Coordinates of C-alpha atoms (C1' of nucleotides) in Angstrom, one line a residue:
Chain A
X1 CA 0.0 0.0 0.0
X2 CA 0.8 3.5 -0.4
X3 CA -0.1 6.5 1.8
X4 CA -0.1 9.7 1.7
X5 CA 1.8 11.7 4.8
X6 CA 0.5 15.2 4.2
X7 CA -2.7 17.0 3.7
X8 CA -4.9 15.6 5.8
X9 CA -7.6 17.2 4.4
X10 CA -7.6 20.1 1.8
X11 CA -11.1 20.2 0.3
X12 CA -10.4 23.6 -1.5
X13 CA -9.0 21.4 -3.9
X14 CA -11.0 22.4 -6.7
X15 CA -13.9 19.7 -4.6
X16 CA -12.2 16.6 -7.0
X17 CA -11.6 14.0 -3.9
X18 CA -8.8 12.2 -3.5
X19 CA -9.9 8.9 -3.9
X20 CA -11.3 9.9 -7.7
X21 CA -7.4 11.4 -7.8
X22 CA -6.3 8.3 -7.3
X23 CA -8.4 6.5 -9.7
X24 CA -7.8 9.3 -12.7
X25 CA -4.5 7.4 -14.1
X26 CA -5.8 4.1 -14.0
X27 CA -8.4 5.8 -15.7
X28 CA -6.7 7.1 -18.1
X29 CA -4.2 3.9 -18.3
X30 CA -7.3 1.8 -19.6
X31 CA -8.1 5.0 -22.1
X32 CA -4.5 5.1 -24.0
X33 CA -5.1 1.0 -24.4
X34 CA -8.7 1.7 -25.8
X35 CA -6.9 4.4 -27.8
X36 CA -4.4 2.2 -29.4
X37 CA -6.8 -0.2 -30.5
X38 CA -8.3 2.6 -32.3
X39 CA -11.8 2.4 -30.4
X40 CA -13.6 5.8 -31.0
X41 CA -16.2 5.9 -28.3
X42 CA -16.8 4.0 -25.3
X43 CA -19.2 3.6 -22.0
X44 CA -19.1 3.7 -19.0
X45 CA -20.0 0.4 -18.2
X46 CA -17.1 -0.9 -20.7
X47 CA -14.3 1.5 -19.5
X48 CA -15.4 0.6 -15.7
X49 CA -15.1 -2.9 -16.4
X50 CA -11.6 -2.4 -18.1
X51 CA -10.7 -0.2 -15.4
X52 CA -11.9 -2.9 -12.4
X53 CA -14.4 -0.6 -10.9
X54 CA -18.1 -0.2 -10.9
X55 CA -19.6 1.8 -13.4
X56 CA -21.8 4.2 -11.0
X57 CA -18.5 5.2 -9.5
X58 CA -16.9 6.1 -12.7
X59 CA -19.6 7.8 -14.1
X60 CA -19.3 9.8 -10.6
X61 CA -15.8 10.3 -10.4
X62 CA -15.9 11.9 -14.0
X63 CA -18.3 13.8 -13.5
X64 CA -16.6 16.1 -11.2
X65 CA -14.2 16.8 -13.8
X66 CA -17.6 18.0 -15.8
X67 CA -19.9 16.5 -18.3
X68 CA -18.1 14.9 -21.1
X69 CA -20.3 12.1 -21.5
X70 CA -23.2 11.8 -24.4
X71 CA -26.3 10.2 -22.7
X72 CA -26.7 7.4 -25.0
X73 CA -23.3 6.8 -26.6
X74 CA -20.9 7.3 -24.1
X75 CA -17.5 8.9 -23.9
X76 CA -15.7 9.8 -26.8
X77 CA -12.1 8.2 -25.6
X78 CA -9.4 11.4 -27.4
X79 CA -11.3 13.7 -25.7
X80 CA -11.6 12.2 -22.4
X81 CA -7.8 11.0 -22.2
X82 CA -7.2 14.4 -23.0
X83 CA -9.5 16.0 -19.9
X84 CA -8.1 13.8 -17.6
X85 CA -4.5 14.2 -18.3
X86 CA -4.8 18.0 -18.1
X87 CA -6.9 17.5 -15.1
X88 CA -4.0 15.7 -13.6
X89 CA -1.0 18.0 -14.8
X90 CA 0.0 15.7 -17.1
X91 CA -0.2 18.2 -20.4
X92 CA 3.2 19.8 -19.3
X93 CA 5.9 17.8 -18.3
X94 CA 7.5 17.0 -15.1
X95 CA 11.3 17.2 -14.0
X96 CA 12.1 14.2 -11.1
X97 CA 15.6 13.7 -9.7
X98 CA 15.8 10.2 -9.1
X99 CA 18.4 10.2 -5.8
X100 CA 19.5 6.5 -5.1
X101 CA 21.0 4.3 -7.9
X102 CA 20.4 1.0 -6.6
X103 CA 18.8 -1.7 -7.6
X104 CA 15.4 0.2 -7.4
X105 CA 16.8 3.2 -9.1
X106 CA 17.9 1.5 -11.7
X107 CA 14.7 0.1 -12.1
X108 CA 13.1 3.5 -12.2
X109 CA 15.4 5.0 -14.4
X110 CA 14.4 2.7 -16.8
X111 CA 11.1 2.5 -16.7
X112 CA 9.1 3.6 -19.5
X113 CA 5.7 5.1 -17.5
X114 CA 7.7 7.8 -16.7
X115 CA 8.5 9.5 -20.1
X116 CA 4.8 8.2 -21.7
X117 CA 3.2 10.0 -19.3
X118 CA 4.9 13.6 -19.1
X119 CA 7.8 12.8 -16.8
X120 CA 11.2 14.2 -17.7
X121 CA 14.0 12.3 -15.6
X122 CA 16.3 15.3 -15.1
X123 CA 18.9 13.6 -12.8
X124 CA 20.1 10.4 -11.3
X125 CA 22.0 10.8 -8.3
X126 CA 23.7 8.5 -5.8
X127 CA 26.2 8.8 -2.7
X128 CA 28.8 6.3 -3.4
X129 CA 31.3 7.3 -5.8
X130 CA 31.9 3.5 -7.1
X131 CA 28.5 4.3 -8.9
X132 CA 28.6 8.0 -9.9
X133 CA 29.9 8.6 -13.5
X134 CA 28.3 5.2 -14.3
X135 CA 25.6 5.3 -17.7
X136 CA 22.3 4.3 -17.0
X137 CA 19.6 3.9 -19.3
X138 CA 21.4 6.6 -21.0
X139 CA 22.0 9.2 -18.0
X140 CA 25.2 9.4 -16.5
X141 CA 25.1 9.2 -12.5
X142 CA 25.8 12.4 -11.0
X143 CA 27.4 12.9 -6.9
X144 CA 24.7 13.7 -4.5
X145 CA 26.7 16.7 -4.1
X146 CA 25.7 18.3 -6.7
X147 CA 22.2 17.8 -5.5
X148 CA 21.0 21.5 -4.9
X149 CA 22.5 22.2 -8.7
X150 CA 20.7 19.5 -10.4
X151 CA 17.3 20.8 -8.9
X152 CA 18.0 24.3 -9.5
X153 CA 19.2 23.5 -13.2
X154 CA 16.5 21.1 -14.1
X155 CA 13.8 22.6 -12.6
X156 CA 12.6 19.6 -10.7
X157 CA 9.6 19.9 -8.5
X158 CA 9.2 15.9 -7.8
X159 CA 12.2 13.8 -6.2
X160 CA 12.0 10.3 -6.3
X161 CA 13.5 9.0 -3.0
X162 CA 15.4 5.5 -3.8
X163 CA 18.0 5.4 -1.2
X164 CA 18.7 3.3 1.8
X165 CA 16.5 3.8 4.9
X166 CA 18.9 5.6 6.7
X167 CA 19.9 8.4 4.3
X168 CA 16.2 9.2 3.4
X169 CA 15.6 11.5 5.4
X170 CA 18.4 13.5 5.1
X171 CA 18.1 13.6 1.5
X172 CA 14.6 14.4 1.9
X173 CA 15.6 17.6 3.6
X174 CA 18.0 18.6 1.0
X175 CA 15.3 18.2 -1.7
X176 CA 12.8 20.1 0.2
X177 CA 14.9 23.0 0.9
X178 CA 16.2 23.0 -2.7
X179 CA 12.3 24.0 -3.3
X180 CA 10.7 20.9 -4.3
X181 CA 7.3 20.4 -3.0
X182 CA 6.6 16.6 -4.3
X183 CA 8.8 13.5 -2.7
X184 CA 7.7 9.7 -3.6
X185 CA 9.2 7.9 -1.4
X186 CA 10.6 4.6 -1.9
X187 CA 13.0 3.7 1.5
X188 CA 11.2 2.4 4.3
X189 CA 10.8 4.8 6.6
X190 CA 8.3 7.9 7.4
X191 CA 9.1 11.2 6.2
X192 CA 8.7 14.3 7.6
X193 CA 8.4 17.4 5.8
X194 CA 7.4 21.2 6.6
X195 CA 3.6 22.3 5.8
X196 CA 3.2 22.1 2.0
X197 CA 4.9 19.5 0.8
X198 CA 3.7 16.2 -0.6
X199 CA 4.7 12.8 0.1
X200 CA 4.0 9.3 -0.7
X201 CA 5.1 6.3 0.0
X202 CA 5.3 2.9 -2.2
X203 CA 6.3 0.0 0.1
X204 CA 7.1 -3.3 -1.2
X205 CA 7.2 -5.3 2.0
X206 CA 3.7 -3.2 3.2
X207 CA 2.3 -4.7 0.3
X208 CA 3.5 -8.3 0.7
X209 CA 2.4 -7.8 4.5
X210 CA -1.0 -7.2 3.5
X211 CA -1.4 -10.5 1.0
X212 CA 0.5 -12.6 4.1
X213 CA -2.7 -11.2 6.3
X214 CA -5.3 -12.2 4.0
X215 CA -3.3 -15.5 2.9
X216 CA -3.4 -16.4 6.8
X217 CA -7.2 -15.5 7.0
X218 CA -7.9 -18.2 3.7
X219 CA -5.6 -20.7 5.8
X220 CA -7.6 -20.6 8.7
X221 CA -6.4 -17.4 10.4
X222 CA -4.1 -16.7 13.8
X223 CA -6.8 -18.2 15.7
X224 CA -5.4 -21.4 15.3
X225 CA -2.6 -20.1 17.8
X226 CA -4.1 -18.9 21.2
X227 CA -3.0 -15.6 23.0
X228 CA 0.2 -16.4 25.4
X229 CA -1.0 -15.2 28.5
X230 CA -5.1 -16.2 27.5
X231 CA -6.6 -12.4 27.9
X232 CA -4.1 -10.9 29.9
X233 CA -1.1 -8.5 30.8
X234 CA 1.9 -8.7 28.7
X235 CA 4.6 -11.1 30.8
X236 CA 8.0 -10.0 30.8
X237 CA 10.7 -10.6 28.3
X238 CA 9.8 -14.1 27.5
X239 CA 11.0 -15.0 23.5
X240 CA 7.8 -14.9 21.4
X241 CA 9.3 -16.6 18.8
X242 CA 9.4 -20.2 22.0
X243 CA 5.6 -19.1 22.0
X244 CA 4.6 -20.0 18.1
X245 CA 6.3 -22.9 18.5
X246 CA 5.2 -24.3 21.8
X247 CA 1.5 -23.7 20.3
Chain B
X1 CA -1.1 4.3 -5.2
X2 CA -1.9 0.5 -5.0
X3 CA -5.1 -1.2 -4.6
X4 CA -7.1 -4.1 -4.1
X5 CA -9.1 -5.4 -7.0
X6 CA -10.9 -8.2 -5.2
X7 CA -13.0 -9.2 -2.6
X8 CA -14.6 -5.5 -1.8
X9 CA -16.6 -6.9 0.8
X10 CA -15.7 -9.4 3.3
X11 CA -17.0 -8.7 6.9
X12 CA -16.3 -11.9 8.3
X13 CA -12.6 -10.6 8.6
X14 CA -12.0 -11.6 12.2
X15 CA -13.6 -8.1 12.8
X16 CA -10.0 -6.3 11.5
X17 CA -11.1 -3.2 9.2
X18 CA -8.9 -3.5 5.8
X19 CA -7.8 -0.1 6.3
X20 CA -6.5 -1.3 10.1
X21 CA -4.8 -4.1 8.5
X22 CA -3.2 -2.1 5.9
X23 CA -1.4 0.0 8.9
X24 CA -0.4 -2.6 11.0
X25 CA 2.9 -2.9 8.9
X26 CA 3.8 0.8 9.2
X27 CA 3.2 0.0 13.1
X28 CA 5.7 -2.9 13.0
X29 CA 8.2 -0.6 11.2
X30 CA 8.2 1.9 13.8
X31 CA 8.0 -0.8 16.5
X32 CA 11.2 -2.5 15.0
X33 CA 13.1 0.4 14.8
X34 CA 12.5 1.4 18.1
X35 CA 13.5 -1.7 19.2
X36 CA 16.7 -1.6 17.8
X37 CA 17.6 1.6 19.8
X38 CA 16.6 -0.4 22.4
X39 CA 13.4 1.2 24.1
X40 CA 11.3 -0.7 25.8
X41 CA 8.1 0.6 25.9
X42 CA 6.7 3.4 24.2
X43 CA 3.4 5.9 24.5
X44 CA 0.3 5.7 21.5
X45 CA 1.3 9.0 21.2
X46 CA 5.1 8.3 20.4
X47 CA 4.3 5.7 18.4
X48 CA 1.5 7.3 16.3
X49 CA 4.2 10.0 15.5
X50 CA 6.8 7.4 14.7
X51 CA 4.3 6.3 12.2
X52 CA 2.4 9.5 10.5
X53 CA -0.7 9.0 12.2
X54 CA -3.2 10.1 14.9
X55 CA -2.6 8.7 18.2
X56 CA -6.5 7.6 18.4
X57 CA -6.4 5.8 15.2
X58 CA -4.0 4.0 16.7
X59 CA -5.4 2.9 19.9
X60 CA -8.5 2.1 18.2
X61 CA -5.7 -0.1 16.0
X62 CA -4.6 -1.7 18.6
X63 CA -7.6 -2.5 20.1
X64 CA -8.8 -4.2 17.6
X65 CA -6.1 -6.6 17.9
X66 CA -7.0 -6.7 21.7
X67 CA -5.7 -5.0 25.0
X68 CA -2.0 -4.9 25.0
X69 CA -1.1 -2.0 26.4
X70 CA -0.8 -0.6 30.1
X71 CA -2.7 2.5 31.1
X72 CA -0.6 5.2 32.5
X73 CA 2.3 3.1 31.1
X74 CA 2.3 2.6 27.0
X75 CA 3.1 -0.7 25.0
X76 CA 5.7 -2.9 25.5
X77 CA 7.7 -2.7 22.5
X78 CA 8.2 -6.4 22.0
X79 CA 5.4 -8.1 23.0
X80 CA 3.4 -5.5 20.7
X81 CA 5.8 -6.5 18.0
X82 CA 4.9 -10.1 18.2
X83 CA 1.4 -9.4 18.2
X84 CA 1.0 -7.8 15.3
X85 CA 3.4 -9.7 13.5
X86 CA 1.2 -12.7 14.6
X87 CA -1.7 -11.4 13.4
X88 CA -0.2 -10.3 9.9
X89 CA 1.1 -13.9 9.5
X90 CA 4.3 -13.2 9.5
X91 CA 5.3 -15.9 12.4
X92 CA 5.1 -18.2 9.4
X93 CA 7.2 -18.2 6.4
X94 CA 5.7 -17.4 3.0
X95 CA 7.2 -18.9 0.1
X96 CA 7.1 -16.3 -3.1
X97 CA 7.7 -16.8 -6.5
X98 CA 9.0 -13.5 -8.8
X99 CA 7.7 -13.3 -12.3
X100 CA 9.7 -11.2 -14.5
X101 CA 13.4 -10.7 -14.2
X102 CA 14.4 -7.2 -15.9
X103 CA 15.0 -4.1 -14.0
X104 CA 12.1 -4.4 -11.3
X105 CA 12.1 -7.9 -10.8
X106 CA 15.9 -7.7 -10.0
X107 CA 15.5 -5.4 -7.6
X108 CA 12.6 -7.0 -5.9
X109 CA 15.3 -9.8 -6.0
X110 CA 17.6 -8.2 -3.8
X111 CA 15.3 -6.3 -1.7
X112 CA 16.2 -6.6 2.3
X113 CA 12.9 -6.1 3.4
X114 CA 11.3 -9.0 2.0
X115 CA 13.6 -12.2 4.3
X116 CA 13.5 -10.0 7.2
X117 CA 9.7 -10.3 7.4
X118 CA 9.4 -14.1 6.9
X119 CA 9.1 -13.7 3.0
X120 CA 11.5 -16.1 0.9
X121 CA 12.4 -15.8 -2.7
X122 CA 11.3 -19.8 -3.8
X123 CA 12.3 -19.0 -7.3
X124 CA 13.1 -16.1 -10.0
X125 CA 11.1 -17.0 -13.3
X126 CA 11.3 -15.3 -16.6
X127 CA 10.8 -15.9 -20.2
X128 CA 14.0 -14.6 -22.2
X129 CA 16.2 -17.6 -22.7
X130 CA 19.4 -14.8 -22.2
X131 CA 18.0 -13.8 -18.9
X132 CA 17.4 -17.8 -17.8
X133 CA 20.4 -19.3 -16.1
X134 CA 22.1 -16.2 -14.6
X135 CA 22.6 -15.5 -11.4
X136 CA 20.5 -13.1 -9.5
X137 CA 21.1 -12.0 -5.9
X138 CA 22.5 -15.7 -5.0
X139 CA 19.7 -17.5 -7.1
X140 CA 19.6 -18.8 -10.3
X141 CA 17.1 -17.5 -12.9
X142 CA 14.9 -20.4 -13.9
X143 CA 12.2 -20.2 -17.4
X144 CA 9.0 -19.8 -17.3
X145 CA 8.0 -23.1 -18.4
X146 CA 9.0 -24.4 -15.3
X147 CA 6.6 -21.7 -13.6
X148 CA 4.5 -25.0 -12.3
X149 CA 7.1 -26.8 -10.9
X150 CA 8.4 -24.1 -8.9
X151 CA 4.7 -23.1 -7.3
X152 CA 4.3 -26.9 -6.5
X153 CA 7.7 -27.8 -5.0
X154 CA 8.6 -24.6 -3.3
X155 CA 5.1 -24.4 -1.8
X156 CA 4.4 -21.2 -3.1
X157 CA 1.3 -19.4 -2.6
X158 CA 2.2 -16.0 -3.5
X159 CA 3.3 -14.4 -6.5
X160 CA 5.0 -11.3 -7.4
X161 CA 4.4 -10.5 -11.4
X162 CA 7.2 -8.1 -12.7
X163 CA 6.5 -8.7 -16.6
X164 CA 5.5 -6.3 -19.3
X165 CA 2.0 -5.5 -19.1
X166 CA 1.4 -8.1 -22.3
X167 CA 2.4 -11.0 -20.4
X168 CA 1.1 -10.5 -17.0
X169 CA -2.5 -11.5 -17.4
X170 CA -1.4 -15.2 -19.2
X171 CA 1.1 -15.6 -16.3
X172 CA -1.3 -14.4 -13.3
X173 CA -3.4 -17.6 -15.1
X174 CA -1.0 -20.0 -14.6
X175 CA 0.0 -18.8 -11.1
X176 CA -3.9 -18.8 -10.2
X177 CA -4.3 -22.2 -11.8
X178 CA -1.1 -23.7 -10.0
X179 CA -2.8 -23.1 -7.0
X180 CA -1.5 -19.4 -6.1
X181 CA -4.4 -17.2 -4.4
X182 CA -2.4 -13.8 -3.6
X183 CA -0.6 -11.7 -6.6
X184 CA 1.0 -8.5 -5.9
X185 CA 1.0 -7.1 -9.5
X186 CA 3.7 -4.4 -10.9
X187 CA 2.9 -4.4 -14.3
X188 CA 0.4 -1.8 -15.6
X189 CA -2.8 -3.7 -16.1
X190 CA -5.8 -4.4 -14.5
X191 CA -5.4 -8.3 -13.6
X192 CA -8.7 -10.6 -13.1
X193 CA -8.8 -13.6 -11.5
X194 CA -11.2 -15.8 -9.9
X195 CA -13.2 -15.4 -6.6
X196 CA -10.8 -16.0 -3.7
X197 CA -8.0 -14.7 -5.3
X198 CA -6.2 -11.8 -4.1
X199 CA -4.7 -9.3 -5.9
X200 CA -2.9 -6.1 -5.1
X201 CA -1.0 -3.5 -7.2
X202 CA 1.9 -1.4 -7.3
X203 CA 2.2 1.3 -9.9
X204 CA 5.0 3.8 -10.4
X205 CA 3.9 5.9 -12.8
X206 CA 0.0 6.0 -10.6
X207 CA 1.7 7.3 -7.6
X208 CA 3.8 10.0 -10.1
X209 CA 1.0 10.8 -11.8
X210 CA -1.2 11.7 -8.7
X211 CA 1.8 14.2 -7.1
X212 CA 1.3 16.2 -10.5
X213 CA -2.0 16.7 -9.8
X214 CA -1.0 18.0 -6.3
X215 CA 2.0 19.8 -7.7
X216 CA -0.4 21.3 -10.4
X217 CA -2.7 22.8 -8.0
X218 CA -0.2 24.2 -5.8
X219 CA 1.0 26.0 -8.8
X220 CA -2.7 27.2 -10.1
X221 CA -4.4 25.0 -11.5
X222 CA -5.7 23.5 -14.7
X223 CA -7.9 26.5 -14.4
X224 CA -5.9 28.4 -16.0
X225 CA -6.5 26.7 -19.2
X226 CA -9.9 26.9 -20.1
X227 CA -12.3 24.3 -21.4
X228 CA -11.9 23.9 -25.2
X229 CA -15.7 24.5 -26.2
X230 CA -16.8 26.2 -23.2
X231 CA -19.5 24.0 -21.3
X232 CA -20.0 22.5 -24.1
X233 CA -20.1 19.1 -26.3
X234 CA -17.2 17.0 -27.5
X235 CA -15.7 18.7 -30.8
X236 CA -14.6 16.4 -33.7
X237 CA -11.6 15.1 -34.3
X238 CA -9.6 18.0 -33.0
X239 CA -6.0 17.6 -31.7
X240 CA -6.2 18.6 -28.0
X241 CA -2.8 18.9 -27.7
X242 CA -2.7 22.1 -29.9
X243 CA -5.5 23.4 -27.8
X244 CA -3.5 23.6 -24.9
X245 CA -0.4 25.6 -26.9
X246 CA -3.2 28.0 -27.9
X247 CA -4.3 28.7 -24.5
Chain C
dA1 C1' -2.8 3.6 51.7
dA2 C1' -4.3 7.6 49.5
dG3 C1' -4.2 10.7 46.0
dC4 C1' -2.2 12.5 41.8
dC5 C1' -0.8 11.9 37.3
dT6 C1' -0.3 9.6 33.0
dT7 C1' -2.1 7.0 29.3
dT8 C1' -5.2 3.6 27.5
dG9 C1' -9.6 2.1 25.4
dT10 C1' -13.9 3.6 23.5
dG11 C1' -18.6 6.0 23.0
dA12 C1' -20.3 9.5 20.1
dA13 C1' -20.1 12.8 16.4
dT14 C1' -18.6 13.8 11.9
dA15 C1' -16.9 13.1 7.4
dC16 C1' -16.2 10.3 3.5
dG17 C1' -16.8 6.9 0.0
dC18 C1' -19.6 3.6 -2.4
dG19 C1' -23.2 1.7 -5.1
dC20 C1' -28.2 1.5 -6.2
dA21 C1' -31.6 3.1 -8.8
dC22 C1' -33.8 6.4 -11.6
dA23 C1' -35.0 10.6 -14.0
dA24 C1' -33.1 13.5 -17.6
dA25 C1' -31.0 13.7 -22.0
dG26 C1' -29.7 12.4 -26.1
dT27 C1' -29.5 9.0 -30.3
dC28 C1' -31.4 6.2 -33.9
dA29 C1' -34.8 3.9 -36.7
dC30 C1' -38.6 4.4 -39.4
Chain D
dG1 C1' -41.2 14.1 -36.5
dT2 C1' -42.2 10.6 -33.2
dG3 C1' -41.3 7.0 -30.2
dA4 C1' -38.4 3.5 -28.3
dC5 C1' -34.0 2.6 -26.6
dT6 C1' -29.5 3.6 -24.6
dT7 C1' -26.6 5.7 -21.4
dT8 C1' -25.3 9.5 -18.6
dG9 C1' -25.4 12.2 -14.3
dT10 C1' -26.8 12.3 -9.5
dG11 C1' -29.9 12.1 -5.2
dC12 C1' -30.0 9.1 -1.5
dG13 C1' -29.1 5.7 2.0
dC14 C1' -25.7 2.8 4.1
dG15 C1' -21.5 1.3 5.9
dT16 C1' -16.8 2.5 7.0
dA17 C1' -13.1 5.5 8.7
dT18 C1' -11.5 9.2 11.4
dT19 C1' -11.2 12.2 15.2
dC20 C1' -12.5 14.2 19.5
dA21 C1' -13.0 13.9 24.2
dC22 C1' -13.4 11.5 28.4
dA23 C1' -14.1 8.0 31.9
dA24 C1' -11.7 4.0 33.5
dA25 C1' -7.4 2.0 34.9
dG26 C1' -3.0 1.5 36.4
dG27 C1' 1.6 3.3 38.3
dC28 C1' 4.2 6.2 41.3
dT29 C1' 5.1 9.3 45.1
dT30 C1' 4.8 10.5 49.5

DNA sequence: AAGCCTTTGTGAATACGCGCACAAAGTCAC
DNA sequence: GTGACTTTGTGCGCGTATTCACAAAGGCTT
């Protein structure tokens, strides 16, 4: 799962709610396929069921972006992939320092989502100098040094966090005081950031976490092992891990 | 922004609210890193900082997964890590199988955070014959043809699909057909799959694509632009993209 | 042992999101 | 031009999630 840190609540924002946010790109994801395969109109009922939602909520969620719909036809698709990117920004294009060439960063450095959609990778940067002047997918790796410049030169307003848990916040500081406003956050921790700025988090354990959870529930759930102490206090330091076993 | 495709309803959860469950991992984070500074016990209100969230929603958290803590007092760090990680399954090991070896699939290869939560690698899988046989963060990549096998002897019930988008809806198929019931999908596509089945997604370019939106209003706006035909009907074939030049 | 102080656990109020179901609006056939 | 049919846009009710605020519970000091 992912999570947003900030904003709480801001319902100035032009009344669209976040969870129709949130459900624009994948939107607009099954729109570009439709697009492709050279489909002119569509409804509601077929985008929702290419999107994975129901069709009510759809119809709902783009309705607050107006009334682009023809009662008995549908949605012409050009024009509504073109609503909903410019709703979502994604008509001008993006600058994201990428800071953390690992593994992850390589990853995201190469994917192809990024440039489809309006994002311009303006930097990839990295702390350990084995790594920086290294070409990847056709950038060369710049010092984390030079941070501050890249921002300022590039123009970024979204950093992509990919670094170890330990430098992230640090890092995330930097960014944030080199004026960008939007962090996605890759490293495992939480991140705290001054009024104002966005954050959000993709965890790939969270998400593993969450399938365990409902795996255990299909298996017959944690019932099958009974509370230590049945209902009470917490004992002392005993090893929990005895516990599972001894059950 | 990741989310869950199936089973929208399902009540008979033990009583844990989904959006509980999907916190109780950020919890343990917190919990584990305290922990490794060596507190002891720690306040809902420390924790709930620790962990981006209200100190209420926390309790009421908790409580769900009964009374742990000590009034007056806090938790006790380690018997509220057990806990949770008890009821998240994590006390048991899950076998996982990785779909997809390029960039992504790699790094979800080499990722820490999966073996330190009970989650082990039972096989790397992918479909290029140049990618097949090399070694991968101590394992060796195996085809996909073998996909079966793997599921069957390494006991694996859940599967992490890192393909292109064109191949992840044949291989979620033969995953949910070798007896797999929870996906965690990365590729870009909407992923069905039969009652029972879990699935939950992870999209770069989503989470991306929703900070523009933020980054956008912050700035001003789509207002700025306004609508092509004003209030208006779809226009013809028109190519939006020089409408937004114009404006 | 009594009282003060801290912190939990939860009732109650509020906000939010979802989906049904239907009226309004438009198309298409004849 | 008229009527039947399709599909949108949305009012409404329901369940879930979040937050406040406080009584109950326990520890600690004197």
């Amino acid at each position: 799962m992912t999570s947003r840190q900030t904003r709480p609540r801001d319902r100035a924002d032009r009344g669209i709610p976040e969870a129709t946010v949130a459900r624009l790109p994948v939107y607009l994801r099954a729109l570009s396929s439709l697009q492709e395969r050279g489909v002119a109109t569509v409804s509601s009922e077929e985008l929702a069921a290419a999107a994975g939602v129901n069709s009510a909520k759809l119809r709902k969620d783009l309705s607050h972006l107006g009334s682009y719909g023809t009662r008995g036809v549908g949605y012409e698709v050009e024009y509504l992939v073109y609503q909903i990117s410019r709703e979502l920004g994604l008509t001008q294009d993006w600058a994201v320092a990428i800071i953390g060439v690992g593994n992850l960063g390589r990853a995201l450095a190469g994917y192809g989502g990024f440039a489809s959609r309006g994002f311009r990778v303006a930097g990839l940067l990295d702390a350990d100098e084995g790594i920086v002047g290294q070409e990847i997918s056709g950038m060369t790796v710049v010092t984390i040094d030079r941070l501050e410049d890249v921002i300022a030169e590039g123009g970024v307003s979204i950093a992509v966090i990919a670094t170890p848990a330990g430098a992230a916040q640090g890092v995330c500081d930097r960014v944030v005081a080199a004026g960008v406003t939007s962090v996605l956050n890759f490293a495992p921790v939480v991140l705290s950031v001054p009024e104002g700025v966005d954050v959000r988090k993709v965890d790939l354990s969270i998400e593993l976490q969450i399938l365990a959870f409902h795996e255990q529930r299909k298996a017959g759930g944690p019932g099958d092992y009974e509370p230590l102490t049945s209902g009470g206090t917490p004992p002392g330091p005993t090893q929990y891990v005895e516990a599972v076993a001894e059950a």
